[in-house]
């Protein structure tokens, strides 16, 4: 192209911005857009870091002969000796067995209860009645385990309401609170009474996310209440149920430290010894912190394996689990 006898070059196209610059701009846009949400989550992140991740530094004591006065830096290393002792300890294996048995009973008898309660609450039409019942069911979550055990003692103990009624009628009494054979069912009943109402919240949220037009279409096609429940409600809750089941399996080795500690003396060590109480009594109480840390680390690694295995199984059945594959 010429202008007044002088040749000029056409304008060159603009150079694309480097990829790093584009990424930085996107991050700035996202930070500016989500700054309110990030500020809201910041306290939770700080609490999680301080009370969950920073204490993990203490796991080094599992590989030491830890001494309180020497500290982490000067306590001698012992390698995996604490784990060898742990695996050779019959009391540890008994505690692990008790933990798995109690967890299995709770999985079968406790896990379906919040789901069933959520379905019942979803069918209650009267809003006031539903709010009242939900409040009553939620309330025990805020009770301490000391209060929960006390309530059960007043109901099922040797001098409780149940045995008082049995004596009046001349029947044999049964002190459930001190029966080792019934202990796993007792602690499951206590967990149901205390936590089932709180667990309903997640499943009610899942029910609220189901498209109501599906129920209207099914009713128009002549589907009854049970068919709507089976073909719409339960499939709509399936993702959340699988997620909670994966989390439950990951928490299978934690069956309630305070609950077991309070009732351990009443039913005996053979029935109430679980991994948490084992780490406490044979680690902290006996001043053998390294041994207790080894038991805790063993429990943590096994829980992680359970979570990953359960999540992989969920993916095999086509569910998201903890994250999408």
Short mmCIF file of C-alpha atoms in Angstrom, two decimals:
data_model
loop_
_atom_site.label_atom_id
_atom_site.label_comp_id
_atom_site.label_asym_id
_atom_site.label_seq_id
_atom_site.Cartn_x
_atom_site.Cartn_y
_atom_site.Cartn_z
CA UNK A 1 0.00 0.00 0.00
CA UNK A 2 1.41 3.44 -0.99
CA UNK A 3 0.62 6.94 0.30
CA UNK A 4 2.14 9.88 -1.58
CA UNK A 5 4.69 7.65 -3.23
CA UNK A 6 5.78 6.14 0.10
CA UNK A 7 5.18 2.47 0.77
CA UNK A 8 3.67 1.59 4.16
CA UNK A 9 3.31 -1.81 5.81
CA UNK A 10 -0.13 -3.00 6.93
CA UNK A 11 -0.79 -2.96 10.71
CA UNK A 12 0.49 -6.14 12.36
CA UNK A 13 -2.11 -8.15 14.38
CA UNK A 14 -1.75 -7.77 18.19
CA UNK A 15 0.32 -10.37 19.92
CA UNK A 16 -1.63 -12.77 22.18
CA UNK A 17 -0.97 -12.33 25.90
CA UNK A 18 1.24 -14.96 27.49
CA UNK A 19 -0.59 -17.88 29.09
CA UNK A 20 0.73 -16.95 32.55
CA UNK A 21 -0.73 -13.44 32.23
CA UNK A 22 -4.14 -14.82 31.18
CA UNK A 23 -4.14 -17.21 34.15
CA UNK A 24 -3.29 -14.37 36.55
CA UNK A 25 -6.14 -12.28 35.16
CA UNK A 26 -8.58 -15.15 35.61
CA UNK A 27 -7.45 -15.67 39.20
CA UNK A 28 -7.89 -11.94 39.92
CA UNK A 29 -11.37 -11.98 38.43
CA UNK A 30 -12.32 -15.03 40.48
CA UNK A 31 -10.87 -13.60 43.69
CA UNK A 32 -12.72 -10.33 43.14
CA UNK A 33 -15.94 -12.18 42.34
CA UNK A 34 -15.78 -14.65 45.25
CA UNK A 35 -14.07 -12.50 47.90
CA UNK A 36 -17.16 -12.52 50.13
CA UNK A 37 -17.37 -16.33 50.09
CA UNK A 38 -13.63 -16.64 50.70
CA UNK A 39 -13.82 -14.32 53.71
CA UNK A 40 -16.70 -16.39 55.09
CA UNK A 41 -14.71 -19.62 54.80
CA UNK A 42 -11.46 -18.15 56.14
CA UNK A 43 -12.27 -18.73 59.87
CA UNK A 44 -13.20 -22.36 59.17
CA UNK A 45 -9.98 -22.89 57.21
CA UNK A 46 -7.93 -21.38 60.05
CA UNK A 47 -9.66 -23.58 62.65
CA UNK A 48 -9.14 -26.66 60.47
CA UNK A 49 -5.45 -25.85 60.04
CA UNK A 50 -4.84 -25.14 63.72
CA UNK A 51 -6.80 -28.03 65.21
CA UNK A 52 -6.50 -30.69 62.47
CA UNK A 53 -3.35 -30.22 60.40
CA UNK A 54 -0.86 -28.64 62.80
CA UNK A 55 -1.38 -31.44 65.40
CA UNK A 56 -0.37 -33.95 62.70
CA UNK A 57 3.23 -32.89 63.34
CA UNK A 58 2.93 -34.86 66.59
CA UNK A 59 2.70 -38.10 64.61
CA UNK A 60 6.49 -38.15 64.60
CA UNK A 61 6.25 -39.43 68.18
CA UNK A 62 4.96 -42.75 66.81
CA UNK A 63 8.49 -43.35 65.51
CA UNK A 64 10.24 -42.21 68.70
CA UNK A 65 10.63 -43.15 72.31
CA UNK A 66 9.01 -39.87 73.18
CA UNK A 67 9.86 -38.09 76.39
CA UNK A 68 7.86 -35.06 77.48
CA UNK A 69 10.90 -33.25 78.85
CA UNK A 70 13.11 -33.92 75.83
CA UNK A 71 10.46 -32.97 73.24
CA UNK A 72 10.30 -33.89 69.56
CA UNK A 73 13.84 -32.83 68.74
CA UNK A 74 15.73 -34.76 71.38
CA UNK A 75 13.63 -37.90 71.87
CA UNK A 76 15.44 -40.93 70.38
CA UNK A 77 14.13 -42.48 67.18
CA UNK A 78 12.96 -46.09 67.36
CA UNK A 79 11.75 -46.61 63.78
CA UNK A 80 8.79 -48.97 63.57
CA UNK A 81 9.34 -50.66 66.94
CA UNK A 82 6.12 -49.18 68.35
CA UNK A 83 4.15 -50.66 65.47
CA UNK A 84 5.76 -54.07 65.97
CA UNK A 85 4.72 -53.99 69.62
CA UNK A 86 1.25 -52.89 68.57
CA UNK A 87 0.78 -55.77 66.14
CA UNK A 88 2.00 -58.26 68.74
CA UNK A 89 -0.38 -56.94 71.42
CA UNK A 90 -3.52 -59.12 71.82
CA UNK A 91 -5.29 -56.29 73.65
CA UNK A 92 -4.89 -54.08 70.57
CA UNK A 93 -6.41 -56.73 68.30
CA UNK A 94 -9.30 -57.17 70.74
CA UNK A 95 -9.88 -53.39 70.70
CA UNK A 96 -9.82 -53.40 66.89
CA UNK A 97 -12.28 -56.30 66.81
CA UNK A 98 -14.65 -54.51 69.20
CA UNK A 99 -14.40 -51.35 67.10
CA UNK A 100 -15.29 -53.15 63.88
CA UNK A 101 -18.19 -55.06 65.47
CA UNK A 102 -19.72 -51.94 67.02
CA UNK A 103 -19.22 -50.01 63.77
CA UNK A 104 -20.92 -52.79 61.76
CA UNK A 105 -23.90 -52.84 64.14
CA UNK A 106 -24.21 -49.06 63.91
CA UNK A 107 -23.95 -49.17 60.12
CA UNK A 108 -26.85 -51.62 59.91
CA UNK A 109 -29.07 -50.25 62.68
CA UNK A 110 -28.19 -46.54 62.77
CA UNK A 111 -27.41 -45.45 59.20
CA UNK A 112 -30.94 -46.07 57.75
CA UNK A 113 -32.69 -44.20 60.60
CA UNK A 114 -31.98 -40.61 59.42
CA UNK A 115 -33.07 -41.58 55.91
CA UNK A 116 -36.35 -43.01 57.21
CA UNK A 117 -36.95 -39.95 59.41
CA UNK A 118 -36.33 -37.62 56.46
CA UNK A 119 -38.88 -39.52 54.39
CA UNK A 120 -41.42 -39.34 57.22
CA UNK A 121 -40.87 -35.60 57.75
CA UNK A 122 -41.21 -35.02 54.02
CA UNK A 123 -44.68 -36.60 54.09
CA UNK A 124 -45.97 -34.46 56.98
CA UNK A 125 -48.16 -31.78 55.43
CA UNK A 126 -48.80 -29.70 58.56
CA UNK A 127 -45.86 -27.27 58.76
CA UNK A 128 -46.26 -26.57 62.50
CA UNK A 129 -46.37 -30.24 63.42
CA UNK A 130 -43.33 -30.96 61.23
CA UNK A 131 -41.34 -28.10 62.78
CA UNK A 132 -42.22 -29.23 66.30
CA UNK A 133 -41.27 -32.87 65.68
CA UNK A 134 -38.03 -31.88 63.97
CA UNK A 135 -37.06 -29.64 66.88
CA UNK A 136 -37.71 -32.45 69.36
CA UNK A 137 -35.66 -34.91 67.31
CA UNK A 138 -32.80 -32.43 66.79
CA UNK A 139 -32.53 -31.51 70.47
CA UNK A 140 -30.53 -34.53 71.78
CA UNK A 141 -27.65 -33.64 69.42
CA UNK A 142 -26.81 -30.75 71.73
CA UNK A 143 -26.68 -32.97 74.85
CA UNK A 144 -23.34 -34.13 76.18
CA UNK A 145 -22.61 -37.85 76.31
CA UNK A 146 -22.70 -37.66 80.11
CA UNK A 147 -26.32 -36.50 79.95
CA UNK A 148 -27.24 -39.10 77.31
CA UNK A 149 -25.80 -41.96 79.36
CA UNK A 150 -27.55 -40.59 82.47
CA UNK A 151 -30.91 -40.57 80.67
CA UNK A 152 -30.41 -44.18 79.55
CA UNK A 153 -29.32 -45.13 83.07
CA UNK A 154 -32.56 -43.71 84.46
CA UNK A 155 -34.54 -45.68 81.90
CA UNK A 156 -32.65 -48.98 81.57
CA UNK A 157 -30.39 -49.19 84.64
CA UNK A 158 -30.83 -51.51 87.61
CA UNK A 159 -32.99 -48.95 89.42
CA UNK A 160 -34.41 -47.44 86.24
CA UNK A 161 -37.96 -47.21 84.98
CA UNK A 162 -37.85 -50.50 83.06
CA UNK A 163 -36.67 -52.64 85.99
CA UNK A 164 -39.00 -50.84 88.40
CA UNK A 165 -41.94 -51.83 86.21
CA UNK A 166 -40.65 -55.42 85.93
CA UNK A 167 -40.36 -55.71 89.74
CA UNK A 168 -43.90 -54.45 90.23
CA UNK A 169 -45.21 -57.25 88.04
CA UNK A 170 -42.98 -59.88 89.64
CA UNK A 171 -40.84 -60.43 86.56
CA UNK A 172 -37.08 -60.91 86.38
CA UNK A 173 -35.10 -57.70 86.00
CA UNK A 174 -32.44 -56.96 83.38
CA UNK A 175 -29.80 -54.31 83.95
CA UNK A 176 -28.99 -53.50 80.32
CA UNK A 177 -26.48 -50.81 81.30
CA UNK A 178 -24.10 -53.39 82.79
CA UNK A 179 -24.70 -56.25 80.34
CA UNK A 180 -21.57 -56.78 78.17
CA UNK A 181 -23.50 -58.83 75.59
CA UNK A 182 -25.99 -56.02 74.99
CA UNK A 183 -23.41 -53.23 75.02
CA UNK A 184 -23.01 -52.89 71.23
CA UNK A 185 -26.77 -52.53 70.84
CA UNK A 186 -26.94 -50.14 73.79
CA UNK A 187 -24.34 -47.74 72.36
CA UNK A 188 -26.08 -47.93 68.98
CA UNK A 189 -29.40 -46.99 70.57
CA UNK A 190 -27.70 -44.08 72.35
CA UNK A 191 -26.16 -42.90 69.07
CA UNK A 192 -29.53 -43.12 67.30
CA UNK A 193 -31.27 -41.10 70.00
CA UNK A 194 -28.55 -38.45 70.09
CA UNK A 195 -27.51 -38.04 66.45
CA UNK A 196 -30.21 -39.41 64.13
CA UNK A 197 -32.22 -36.19 64.20
CA UNK A 198 -29.17 -34.13 63.31
CA UNK A 199 -28.34 -36.47 60.43
CA UNK A 200 -31.81 -35.86 58.97
CA UNK A 201 -30.77 -32.35 57.86
CA UNK A 202 -28.60 -33.59 54.99
CA UNK A 203 -31.28 -35.92 53.65
CA UNK A 204 -33.99 -33.25 53.91
CA UNK A 205 -31.77 -31.01 51.77
CA UNK A 206 -31.50 -33.83 49.22
CA UNK A 207 -35.29 -34.19 49.19
CA UNK A 208 -35.73 -30.44 48.69
CA UNK A 209 -33.52 -30.62 45.58
CA UNK A 210 -35.83 -33.12 43.81
CA UNK A 211 -37.92 -31.54 41.07
CA UNK A 212 -41.53 -31.44 42.31
CA UNK A 213 -42.86 -31.64 38.76
CA UNK A 214 -41.74 -35.27 38.70
CA UNK A 215 -44.17 -36.06 41.51
CA UNK A 216 -46.97 -34.21 39.72
CA UNK A 217 -46.32 -36.09 36.48
CA UNK A 218 -46.17 -39.43 38.28
CA UNK A 219 -49.42 -38.70 40.14
CA UNK A 220 -51.07 -37.76 36.87
CA UNK A 221 -49.98 -41.11 35.44
CA UNK A 222 -51.60 -42.90 38.36
CA UNK A 223 -48.51 -43.68 40.45
CA UNK A 224 -49.32 -44.12 44.12
CA UNK A 225 -47.33 -42.91 47.10
CA UNK A 226 -45.11 -46.02 47.31
CA UNK A 227 -44.33 -46.01 43.58
CA UNK A 228 -43.39 -42.32 43.75
CA UNK A 229 -41.19 -43.09 46.72
CA UNK A 230 -39.45 -45.98 44.96
CA UNK A 231 -39.04 -44.42 41.50
CA UNK A 232 -38.53 -40.71 42.32
CA UNK A 233 -37.63 -40.05 45.95
CA UNK A 234 -35.05 -42.76 46.58
CA UNK A 235 -33.27 -42.31 43.21
CA UNK A 236 -33.17 -38.57 43.90
CA UNK A 237 -31.52 -39.20 47.27
CA UNK A 238 -29.14 -41.89 46.01
CA UNK A 239 -26.16 -39.59 45.45
CA UNK A 240 -26.35 -38.13 48.95
CA UNK A 241 -26.93 -41.57 50.50
CA UNK A 242 -23.81 -42.93 48.79
CA UNK A 243 -21.79 -39.89 49.87
CA UNK A 244 -22.86 -40.25 53.51
CA UNK A 245 -22.19 -43.98 53.38
CA UNK A 246 -18.63 -43.37 52.12
CA UNK A 247 -18.05 -40.84 54.91
CA UNK A 248 -19.52 -43.25 57.43
CA UNK A 249 -17.18 -46.03 56.33
CA UNK A 250 -14.25 -43.64 56.60
CA UNK A 251 -15.31 -42.88 60.15
CA UNK A 252 -15.97 -46.54 60.97
CA UNK A 253 -13.06 -46.81 63.41
CA UNK A 254 -14.32 -43.86 65.47
CA UNK A 255 -17.26 -45.10 67.52
CA UNK A 256 -17.39 -42.46 70.25
CA UNK A 257 -14.50 -41.97 72.67
CA UNK A 258 -16.48 -40.20 75.40
CA UNK A 259 -19.38 -42.62 75.12
CA UNK A 260 -17.09 -45.62 75.59
CA UNK A 261 -14.99 -43.99 78.29
CA UNK A 262 -18.01 -43.20 80.46
CA UNK A 263 -19.43 -46.74 80.27
CA UNK A 264 -16.20 -48.75 80.20
CA UNK A 265 -16.16 -49.44 83.92
CA UNK A 266 -19.83 -50.51 83.99
CA UNK A 267 -19.57 -53.22 81.31
CA UNK A 268 -15.88 -54.08 81.58
CA UNK A 269 -12.89 -53.64 79.31
CA UNK A 270 -13.66 -56.69 77.18
CA UNK A 271 -16.90 -55.17 75.89
CA UNK A 272 -16.03 -51.46 75.78
CA UNK A 273 -12.37 -51.36 74.73
CA UNK A 274 -12.11 -49.70 71.30
CA UNK A 275 -9.18 -48.15 69.47
CA UNK A 276 -9.71 -44.69 70.95
CA UNK A 277 -9.86 -45.91 74.55
CA UNK A 278 -6.90 -48.24 73.88
CA UNK A 279 -4.78 -45.29 72.70
CA UNK A 280 -5.87 -43.29 75.74
CA UNK A 281 -5.33 -45.89 78.46
CA UNK A 282 -2.22 -47.58 77.08
CA UNK A 283 -0.74 -44.39 75.70
CA UNK A 284 -1.68 -41.29 77.69
CA UNK A 285 -2.57 -42.84 81.06
CA UNK A 286 0.48 -45.13 81.08
CA UNK A 287 2.72 -42.23 80.03
CA UNK A 288 3.64 -44.14 76.87
CA UNK A 289 2.79 -41.45 74.34
CA UNK A 290 4.65 -43.06 71.45
CA UNK A 291 2.61 -46.24 71.79
CA UNK A 292 -0.66 -44.29 71.81
CA UNK A 293 0.48 -42.25 68.80
CA UNK A 294 1.29 -45.46 66.91
CA UNK A 295 -2.22 -46.76 67.62
CA UNK A 296 -3.72 -43.47 66.46
CA UNK A 297 -1.65 -43.43 63.27
CA UNK A 298 -2.63 -47.03 62.52
CA UNK A 299 -6.27 -46.07 62.91
CA UNK A 300 -5.87 -43.03 60.67
CA UNK A 301 -4.19 -44.95 57.85
CA UNK A 302 -6.78 -47.73 58.02
CA UNK A 303 -9.60 -45.14 57.93
CA UNK A 304 -8.05 -43.54 54.85
CA UNK A 305 -7.90 -46.93 53.13
CA UNK A 306 -11.59 -47.50 53.95
CA UNK A 307 -12.55 -44.11 52.51
CA UNK A 308 -10.63 -44.68 49.28
CA UNK A 309 -11.99 -48.22 48.89
CA UNK A 310 -15.58 -47.09 49.52
CA UNK A 311 -15.17 -44.18 47.10
CA UNK A 312 -13.77 -46.48 44.41
CA UNK A 313 -16.72 -48.82 44.95
CA UNK A 314 -19.10 -45.87 44.56
CA UNK A 315 -17.45 -44.97 41.24
CA UNK A 316 -17.80 -48.59 40.11
CA UNK A 317 -21.58 -48.29 40.62
CA UNK A 318 -21.71 -45.02 38.69
CA UNK A 319 -21.98 -42.65 41.66
CA UNK A 320 -19.84 -39.57 42.35
CA UNK A 321 -18.86 -40.51 45.92
CA UNK A 322 -16.59 -37.88 47.45
CA UNK A 323 -15.66 -36.44 44.06
CA UNK A 324 -16.46 -36.96 40.40
CA UNK A 325 -14.16 -39.34 38.59
#
